[in-house]
Every structure is written in C-alpha cells, then in structure tokens.
C-alpha cells in the first residue's frame, strides 16, 4: 500500500505537468494536438541505450533492438562476423569472376603436366564438342572417357574457379607425385582416347583424335 502510494507520488513528480493538461481538457472539453503530443510524449527523441523499454518514452525500442553500434549474443542482432563464422567456409570465395572466366585444375602434387594438356584439349572447340557428343552408354563402358567428359563438363558449367582433377587422374592411374613429360602424356592420352572412341557411333566423336591430330609426313626426292 505504502509502496503503491510512493510510486504514484513519484510519477506525479516527473509527469511534466500532465495533470494540468488533463484538468484543462476536462474543463474545456477540447484536446489540441499539442496536448496529445505532450500527454503521450510523441515528440520525444528516439531513446537509445537504456536497455529496457522505458515507460517514459514511446520512442524507446531498446529492449527490442540494441543501440546502433551494439550487438546481441544470439539472433538477428548478433555480431555479423560471429554469425558468418558460424556458417563455416564461404563457397562464394571460390566462384569464378564471370561465367566466361576460365576455371583452373587442381595440382595434385606433380600433375601440372597433365593439367596443362587437359586445358589445351579443353580449349580445342572441336575436341570438346566431339567429346560432349559421345553416347552415355559408351561413356559408361569407358571410364577414362567418362571422367574426361565429366571434367570438361565441370570446366564449362561449374561456377567454381577451379575443378578437382583427382577423379580423372585416378582413373588413369597416374602417380600424383611423379612428374611426367607433357608431350609424352598427350601422345599416350590421345592413343588411349582413340581406342575408347571407336565404340561411339557418332561420327564427330568417333574419329575426333584422327581428324584433329593425325597428320602425315611425306618425303619426295627429286
Ligand atoms: Zn530506451
């Protein structure tokens, strides 16, 4: 009882003369905009940093939203860096600059000799299109062809800035740690592909190696 009285008394103290306004409205029967603004404290500036919702300011949202530079431990208002960290690795950092930017191939130790050949072959439009036209059932029977087509498909369509060449390298049973000669690798790969592609019934795939890379040297003595 005493506490209630005290409380009411305190509120009366700092009410900024609201009881006078109420009295005036009651007497005249007229409430002006100014009266309402004063009574409901509408024009008070937005409160910041009181940490609770104060009753003295309708423009206090402190319990809902932290002050401009403040954060909360959980939820919407937690520190952005904490939140981003909690999501783990950001795949966005591995995106190509644009759809036209070429992708790289991972170096698995000493497989750069193979990667450079793969990139050259991929950049050969006729070779690439020939490989993409191979029938799915032929790919199923020829793991090397299949992995190469998958690798090329990723180089073309993946949004990632680099492609993992491990599945292809594994299919060829190359030793990741041993450096090889690029040209030797190309020669061996082309003969291997030539053999695999014989299964295809698509003409632009079947003889792609012969059509693009086979040549003849003739010597004429006069
Ligand atoms: Zn506040």
PDB file of C-alpha atoms and ligand atoms in Angstrom:
ATOM      1  CA  UNK A   1       0.000   0.000   0.000  1.00  0.00           C
ATOM      2  CA  UNK A   2       2.726   2.408   1.012  1.00  0.00           C
ATOM      3  CA  UNK A   3       4.848   1.383  -1.970  1.00  0.00           C
ATOM      4  CA  UNK A   4       1.956   1.968  -4.353  1.00  0.00           C
ATOM      5  CA  UNK A   5       1.401   5.398  -2.888  1.00  0.00           C
ATOM      6  CA  UNK A   6       5.089   6.263  -3.252  1.00  0.00           C
ATOM      7  CA  UNK A   7       5.128   5.102  -6.826  1.00  0.00           C
ATOM      8  CA  UNK A   8       2.134   7.171  -7.746  1.00  0.00           C
ATOM      9  CA  UNK A   9       3.708  10.112  -5.985  1.00  0.00           C
ATOM     10  CA  UNK A  10       6.953   9.717  -7.895  1.00  0.00           C
ATOM     11  CA  UNK A  11       5.157   9.533 -11.227  1.00  0.00           C
ATOM     12  CA  UNK A  12       3.269  12.675 -10.322  1.00  0.00           C
ATOM     13  CA  UNK A  13       6.558  14.396  -9.672  1.00  0.00           C
ATOM     14  CA  UNK A  14       8.072  13.909 -13.061  1.00  0.00           C
ATOM     15  CA  UNK A  15       4.945  13.930 -15.189  1.00  0.00           C
ATOM     16  CA  UNK A  16       5.913  17.344 -16.588  1.00  0.00           C
ATOM     17  CA  UNK A  17       2.570  18.852 -15.698  1.00  0.00           C
ATOM     18  CA  UNK A  18       0.371  16.248 -17.370  1.00  0.00           C
ATOM     19  CA  UNK A  19      -2.251  16.508 -14.641  1.00  0.00           C
ATOM     20  CA  UNK A  20      -2.664  20.175 -15.509  1.00  0.00           C
ATOM     21  CA  UNK A  21      -3.250  19.267 -19.121  1.00  0.00           C
ATOM     22  CA  UNK A  22      -5.812  16.603 -18.200  1.00  0.00           C
ATOM     23  CA  UNK A  23      -7.580  19.067 -15.969  1.00  0.00           C
ATOM     24  CA  UNK A  24      -7.693  21.663 -18.748  1.00  0.00           C
ATOM     25  CA  UNK A  25      -9.056  19.166 -21.282  1.00  0.00           C
ATOM     26  CA  UNK A  26     -11.653  18.007 -18.809  1.00  0.00           C
ATOM     27  CA  UNK A  27     -12.717  21.575 -18.128  1.00  0.00           C
ATOM     28  CA  UNK A  28     -12.882  22.847 -21.723  1.00  0.00           C
ATOM     29  CA  UNK A  29     -13.762  19.582 -23.465  1.00  0.00           C
ATOM     30  CA  UNK A  30     -11.125  20.373 -26.075  1.00  0.00           C
ATOM     31  CA  UNK A  31      -7.905  18.394 -26.656  1.00  0.00           C
ATOM     32  CA  UNK A  32      -5.444  20.057 -29.021  1.00  0.00           C
ATOM     33  CA  UNK A  33      -2.717  18.251 -30.996  1.00  0.00           C
ATOM     34  CA  UNK A  34      -0.222  19.932 -28.727  1.00  0.00           C
ATOM     35  CA  UNK A  35      -1.988  18.480 -25.658  1.00  0.00           C
ATOM     36  CA  UNK A  36      -1.879  14.983 -27.164  1.00  0.00           C
ATOM     37  CA  UNK A  37       1.772  15.305 -28.064  1.00  0.00           C
ATOM     38  CA  UNK A  38       2.596  16.309 -24.559  1.00  0.00           C
ATOM     39  CA  UNK A  39       0.439  13.682 -22.881  1.00  0.00           C
ATOM     40  CA  UNK A  40       1.716  10.802 -24.981  1.00  0.00           C
ATOM     41  CA  UNK A  41       5.252  12.195 -25.287  1.00  0.00           C
ATOM     42  CA  UNK A  42       5.081  11.626 -29.040  1.00  0.00           C
ATOM     43  CA  UNK A  43       7.695  14.216 -29.903  1.00  0.00           C
ATOM     44  CA  UNK A  44      10.315  12.784 -27.579  1.00  0.00           C
ATOM     45  CA  UNK A  45      13.503  11.836 -29.476  1.00  0.00           C
ATOM     46  CA  UNK A  46      14.191   8.139 -30.065  1.00  0.00           C
ATOM     47  CA  UNK A  47      15.704   6.670 -26.922  1.00  0.00           C
ATOM     48  CA  UNK A  48      18.954   4.807 -27.276  1.00  0.00           C
ATOM     49  CA  UNK A  49      20.838   2.566 -24.936  1.00  0.00           C
ATOM     50  CA  UNK A  50      18.591   2.344 -21.859  1.00  0.00           C
ATOM     51  CA  UNK A  51      18.484  -1.479 -22.389  1.00  0.00           C
ATOM     52  CA  UNK A  52      14.849  -1.776 -21.239  1.00  0.00           C
ATOM     53  CA  UNK A  53      11.690  -0.389 -22.705  1.00  0.00           C
ATOM     54  CA  UNK A  54      11.265   2.749 -20.651  1.00  0.00           C
ATOM     55  CA  UNK A  55       7.739   3.814 -19.898  1.00  0.00           C
ATOM     56  CA  UNK A  56       8.750   7.458 -20.209  1.00  0.00           C
ATOM     57  CA  UNK A  57       9.280   7.403 -23.946  1.00  0.00           C
ATOM     58  CA  UNK A  58       7.022   5.820 -26.567  1.00  0.00           C
ATOM     59  CA  UNK A  59      10.007   6.041 -28.927  1.00  0.00           C
ATOM     60  CA  UNK A  60      12.052   3.613 -26.892  1.00  0.00           C
ATOM     61  CA  UNK A  61      12.735   0.247 -28.564  1.00  0.00           C
ATOM     62  CA  UNK A  62      15.804  -0.550 -26.518  1.00  0.00           C
ATOM     63  CA  UNK A  63      14.584  -3.958 -25.356  1.00  0.00           C
ATOM     64  CA  UNK A  64      13.898  -4.942 -28.964  1.00  0.00           C
ATOM     65  CA  UNK A  65      16.879  -3.512 -30.814  1.00  0.00           C
ATOM     66  CA  UNK A  66      20.386  -2.846 -29.492  1.00  0.00           C
ATOM     67  CA  UNK A  67      21.844   0.663 -29.910  1.00  0.00           C
ATOM     68  CA  UNK A  68      23.309   1.407 -33.378  1.00  0.00           C
ATOM     69  CA  UNK A  69      26.792   0.080 -32.627  1.00  0.00           C
ATOM     70  CA  UNK A  70      25.625  -2.589 -30.167  1.00  0.00           C
ATOM     71  CA  UNK A  71      25.085  -6.314 -30.688  1.00  0.00           C
ATOM     72  CA  UNK A  72      23.323  -9.255 -29.057  1.00  0.00           C
ATOM     73  CA  UNK A  73      24.763 -12.658 -28.290  1.00  0.00           C
ATOM     74  CA  UNK A  74      22.148 -14.528 -30.299  1.00  0.00           C
ATOM     75  CA  UNK A  75      19.606 -13.946 -33.009  1.00  0.00           C
ATOM     76  CA  UNK A  76      19.198 -11.251 -35.589  1.00  0.00           C
ATOM     77  CA  UNK A  77      21.339  -8.664 -33.841  1.00  0.00           C
ATOM     78  CA  UNK A  78      24.403 -10.761 -33.103  1.00  0.00           C
ATOM     79  CA  UNK A  79      27.727  -9.612 -34.493  1.00  0.00           C
ATOM     80  CA  UNK A  80      27.814 -10.190 -38.256  1.00  0.00           C
ATOM     81  CA  UNK A  81      31.337 -11.619 -38.077  1.00  0.00           C
ATOM     82  CA  UNK A  82      30.295 -14.166 -35.401  1.00  0.00           C
ATOM     83  CA  UNK A  83      27.295 -15.164 -37.441  1.00  0.00           C
ATOM     84  CA  UNK A  84      29.270 -15.506 -40.674  1.00  0.00           C
ATOM     85  CA  UNK A  85      31.974 -17.520 -38.869  1.00  0.00           C
ATOM     86  CA  UNK A  86      29.349 -19.898 -37.516  1.00  0.00           C
ATOM     87  CA  UNK A  87      28.282 -20.704 -41.091  1.00  0.00           C
ATOM     88  CA  UNK A  88      31.743 -22.083 -41.809  1.00  0.00           C
ATOM     89  CA  UNK A  89      33.593 -21.936 -45.128  1.00  0.00           C
ATOM     90  CA  UNK A  90      32.218 -19.411 -47.628  1.00  0.00           C
ATOM     91  CA  UNK A  91      31.882 -21.091 -51.051  1.00  0.00           C
ATOM     92  CA  UNK A  92      31.424 -17.641 -52.550  1.00  0.00           C
ATOM     93  CA  UNK A  93      35.195 -17.170 -52.357  1.00  0.00           C
ATOM     94  CA  UNK A  94      35.625 -19.976 -54.885  1.00  0.00           C
ATOM     95  CA  UNK A  95      33.302 -18.561 -57.522  1.00  0.00           C
ATOM     96  CA  UNK A  96      34.526 -17.575 -60.957  1.00  0.00           C
ATOM     97  CA  UNK A  97      34.592 -13.844 -61.676  1.00  0.00           C
ATOM     98  CA  UNK A  98      32.089 -14.382 -64.500  1.00  0.00           C
ATOM     99  CA  UNK A  99      30.581 -17.234 -66.500  1.00  0.00           C
ATOM    100  CA  UNK A 100      33.212 -16.578 -69.191  1.00  0.00           C
ATOM    101  CA  UNK A 101      36.207 -16.741 -66.867  1.00  0.00           C
ATOM    102  CA  UNK A 102      38.118 -19.974 -67.394  1.00  0.00           C
ATOM    103  CA  UNK A 103      38.485 -22.408 -64.483  1.00  0.00           C
ATOM    104  CA  UNK A 104      41.727 -23.933 -63.284  1.00  0.00           C
ATOM    105  CA  UNK A 105      42.553 -27.533 -62.377  1.00  0.00           C
ATOM    106  CA  UNK A 106      43.883 -28.618 -59.012  1.00  0.00           C
ATOM    107  CA  UNK A 107      47.511 -29.684 -58.892  1.00  0.00           C
ATOM    108  CA  UNK A 108      47.523 -32.970 -57.029  1.00  0.00           C
ATOM    109  CA  UNK A 109      51.244 -32.927 -56.335  1.00  0.00           C
ATOM    110  CA  UNK A 110      53.055 -33.132 -59.636  1.00  0.00           C
ATOM    111  CA  UNK A 111      50.146 -33.379 -62.064  1.00  0.00           C
ATOM    112  CA  UNK A 112      50.645 -29.985 -63.693  1.00  0.00           C
ATOM    113  CA  UNK A 113      51.986 -31.720 -66.831  1.00  0.00           C
ATOM    114  CA  UNK A 114      48.607 -33.452 -67.204  1.00  0.00           C
ATOM    115  CA  UNK A 115      46.614 -30.343 -66.284  1.00  0.00           C
ATOM    116  CA  UNK A 116      48.247 -28.233 -68.950  1.00  0.00           C
ATOM    117  CA  UNK A 117      47.426 -30.857 -71.594  1.00  0.00           C
ATOM    118  CA  UNK A 118      43.847 -31.155 -70.333  1.00  0.00           C
ATOM    119  CA  UNK A 119      43.408 -27.390 -70.540  1.00  0.00           C
ATOM    120  CA  UNK A 120      44.783 -27.339 -74.091  1.00  0.00           C
ATOM    121  CA  UNK A 121      42.440 -30.136 -75.163  1.00  0.00           C
ATOM    122  CA  UNK A 122      39.512 -28.448 -73.455  1.00  0.00           C
ATOM    123  CA  UNK A 123      40.204 -25.188 -75.265  1.00  0.00           C
ATOM    124  CA  UNK A 124      40.050 -27.042 -78.585  1.00  0.00           C
ATOM    125  CA  UNK A 125      36.414 -26.427 -79.517  1.00  0.00           C
ATOM    126  CA  UNK A 126      36.125 -29.385 -81.951  1.00  0.00           C
ATOM    127  CA  UNK A 127      37.679 -31.789 -79.477  1.00  0.00           C
ATOM    128  CA  UNK A 128      35.452 -30.562 -76.673  1.00  0.00           C
ATOM    129  CA  UNK A 129      32.272 -30.760 -78.731  1.00  0.00           C
ATOM    130  CA  UNK A 130      33.215 -34.183 -80.031  1.00  0.00           C
ATOM    131  CA  UNK A 131      33.694 -35.457 -76.508  1.00  0.00           C
ATOM    132  CA  UNK A 132      30.387 -33.930 -75.371  1.00  0.00           C
ATOM    133  CA  UNK A 133      28.571 -35.765 -78.169  1.00  0.00           C
ATOM    134  CA  UNK A 134      29.683 -39.254 -77.047  1.00  0.00           C
ATOM    135  CA  UNK A 135      26.715 -41.508 -76.195  1.00  0.00           C
ATOM    136  CA  UNK A 136      26.078 -42.107 -72.466  1.00  0.00           C
ATOM    137  CA  UNK A 137      26.314 -45.900 -72.830  1.00  0.00           C
ATOM    138  CA  UNK A 138      29.772 -45.557 -74.416  1.00  0.00           C
ATOM    139  CA  UNK A 139      30.838 -43.331 -71.514  1.00  0.00           C
ATOM    140  CA  UNK A 140      29.597 -45.995 -69.135  1.00  0.00           C
ATOM    141  CA  UNK A 141      31.829 -48.592 -70.770  1.00  0.00           C
ATOM    142  CA  UNK A 142      34.894 -46.340 -70.935  1.00  0.00           C
ATOM    143  CA  UNK A 143      35.786 -44.868 -67.521  1.00  0.00           C
ATOM    144  CA  UNK A 144      38.612 -42.678 -68.895  1.00  0.00           C
ATOM    145  CA  UNK A 145      36.325 -41.151 -71.498  1.00  0.00           C
ATOM    146  CA  UNK A 146      33.618 -40.760 -68.892  1.00  0.00           C
ATOM    147  CA  UNK A 147      35.872 -38.979 -66.400  1.00  0.00           C
ATOM    148  CA  UNK A 148      37.287 -36.733 -69.115  1.00  0.00           C
ATOM    149  CA  UNK A 149      33.769 -35.751 -70.214  1.00  0.00           C
ATOM    150  CA  UNK A 150      32.846 -35.047 -66.598  1.00  0.00           C
ATOM    151  CA  UNK A 151      35.966 -32.939 -66.140  1.00  0.00           C
ATOM    152  CA  UNK A 152      35.242 -30.946 -69.300  1.00  0.00           C
ATOM    153  CA  UNK A 153      31.603 -30.501 -68.287  1.00  0.00           C
ATOM    154  CA  UNK A 154      32.746 -29.010 -64.992  1.00  0.00           C
ATOM    155  CA  UNK A 155      35.286 -26.759 -66.704  1.00  0.00           C
ATOM    156  CA  UNK A 156      32.446 -25.491 -68.849  1.00  0.00           C
ATOM    157  CA  UNK A 157      29.469 -25.340 -66.497  1.00  0.00           C
ATOM    158  CA  UNK A 158      30.709 -25.229 -62.927  1.00  0.00           C
ATOM    159  CA  UNK A 159      30.687 -21.847 -61.238  1.00  0.00           C
ATOM    160  CA  UNK A 160      33.810 -22.716 -59.296  1.00  0.00           C
ATOM    161  CA  UNK A 161      37.108 -21.066 -60.048  1.00  0.00           C
ATOM    162  CA  UNK A 162      38.938 -24.418 -60.038  1.00  0.00           C
ATOM    163  CA  UNK A 163      37.984 -28.009 -60.750  1.00  0.00           C
ATOM    164  CA  UNK A 164      39.241 -31.102 -58.981  1.00  0.00           C
ATOM    165  CA  UNK A 165      41.103 -33.243 -61.489  1.00  0.00           C
ATOM    166  CA  UNK A 166      41.572 -36.099 -58.987  1.00  0.00           C
ATOM    167  CA  UNK A 167      38.804 -38.399 -60.341  1.00  0.00           C
ATOM    168  CA  UNK A 168      40.269 -38.257 -63.850  1.00  0.00           C
ATOM    169  CA  UNK A 169      43.858 -38.672 -62.683  1.00  0.00           C
ATOM    170  CA  UNK A 170      42.795 -41.625 -60.524  1.00  0.00           C
ATOM    171  CA  UNK A 171      41.080 -43.321 -63.465  1.00  0.00           C
ATOM    172  CA  UNK A 172      44.282 -43.015 -65.484  1.00  0.00           C
ATOM    173  CA  UNK A 173      46.174 -44.473 -62.517  1.00  0.00           C
ATOM    174  CA  UNK A 174      48.755 -41.699 -62.670  1.00  0.00           C
ATOM    175  CA  UNK A 175      51.133 -41.259 -59.752  1.00  0.00           C
ATOM    176  CA  UNK A 176      50.407 -37.798 -58.303  1.00  0.00           C
ATOM    177  CA  UNK A 177      53.924 -37.402 -57.008  1.00  0.00           C
ATOM    178  CA  UNK A 178      55.831 -38.219 -60.165  1.00  0.00           C
ATOM    179  CA  UNK A 179      56.470 -35.550 -62.758  1.00  0.00           C
ATOM    180  CA  UNK A 180      55.994 -36.700 -66.330  1.00  0.00           C
ATOM    181  CA  UNK A 181      56.675 -35.269 -69.731  1.00  0.00           C
ATOM    182  CA  UNK A 182      53.687 -33.311 -71.082  1.00  0.00           C
ATOM    183  CA  UNK A 183      54.151 -34.336 -74.671  1.00  0.00           C
ATOM    184  CA  UNK A 184      54.539 -37.979 -73.770  1.00  0.00           C
ATOM    185  CA  UNK A 185      51.365 -37.754 -71.725  1.00  0.00           C
ATOM    186  CA  UNK A 186      49.497 -36.172 -74.643  1.00  0.00           C
ATOM    187  CA  UNK A 187      50.615 -38.916 -77.021  1.00  0.00           C
ATOM    188  CA  UNK A 188      49.578 -41.680 -74.623  1.00  0.00           C
ATOM    189  CA  UNK A 189      46.261 -39.987 -73.793  1.00  0.00           C
ATOM    190  CA  UNK A 190      45.388 -39.470 -77.449  1.00  0.00           C
ATOM    191  CA  UNK A 191      46.066 -43.111 -78.333  1.00  0.00           C
ATOM    192  CA  UNK A 192      44.008 -44.214 -75.347  1.00  0.00           C
ATOM    193  CA  UNK A 193      41.119 -41.927 -76.339  1.00  0.00           C
ATOM    194  CA  UNK A 194      41.332 -43.014 -79.953  1.00  0.00           C
ATOM    195  CA  UNK A 195      40.758 -46.594 -78.787  1.00  0.00           C
ATOM    196  CA  UNK A 196      37.888 -45.683 -76.427  1.00  0.00           C
ATOM    197  CA  UNK A 197      36.141 -43.552 -79.028  1.00  0.00           C
ATOM    198  CA  UNK A 198      35.946 -46.448 -81.507  1.00  0.00           C
ATOM    199  CA  UNK A 199      32.876 -47.629 -79.596  1.00  0.00           C
ATOM    200  CA  UNK A 200      30.996 -44.446 -80.469  1.00  0.00           C
ATOM    201  CA  UNK A 201      28.606 -44.369 -83.410  1.00  0.00           C
ATOM    202  CA  UNK A 202      28.574 -40.562 -83.519  1.00  0.00           C
ATOM    203  CA  UNK A 203      30.837 -39.596 -86.399  1.00  0.00           C
ATOM    204  CA  UNK A 204      32.144 -36.332 -84.926  1.00  0.00           C
ATOM    205  CA  UNK A 205      33.130 -38.190 -81.756  1.00  0.00           C
ATOM    206  CA  UNK A 206      34.359 -41.477 -83.224  1.00  0.00           C
ATOM    207  CA  UNK A 207      37.274 -40.146 -85.242  1.00  0.00           C
ATOM    208  CA  UNK A 208      37.924 -36.940 -83.347  1.00  0.00           C
ATOM    209  CA  UNK A 209      41.531 -37.819 -82.480  1.00  0.00           C
ATOM    210  CA  UNK A 210      42.389 -38.824 -86.033  1.00  0.00           C
ATOM    211  CA  UNK A 211      40.559 -35.816 -87.517  1.00  0.00           C
ATOM    212  CA  UNK A 212      42.240 -33.266 -85.298  1.00  0.00           C
ATOM    213  CA  UNK A 213      45.651 -34.655 -84.525  1.00  0.00           C
ATOM    214  CA  UNK A 214      46.687 -37.166 -87.130  1.00  0.00           C
ATOM    215  CA  UNK A 215      48.973 -35.963 -89.844  1.00  0.00           C
ATOM    216  CA  UNK A 216      51.330 -37.454 -92.349  1.00  0.00           C
ATOM    217  CA  UNK A 217      54.783 -36.546 -93.438  1.00  0.00           C
ATOM    218  CA  UNK A 218      55.856 -37.263 -96.946  1.00  0.00           C
ATOM    219  CA  UNK A 219      59.291 -37.058 -98.390  1.00  0.00           C
ATOM    220  CA  UNK A 220      59.772 -36.592-102.026  1.00  0.00           C
ATOM    221  CA  UNK A 221      63.179 -36.905-103.583  1.00  0.00           C
ATOM    222  CA  UNK A 222      63.613 -35.405-106.976  1.00  0.00           C
TER     223      UNK A 222
HETATM  224 ZN1  LIG B   1      15.399   3.093 -24.244  1.00  0.00          ZN
END
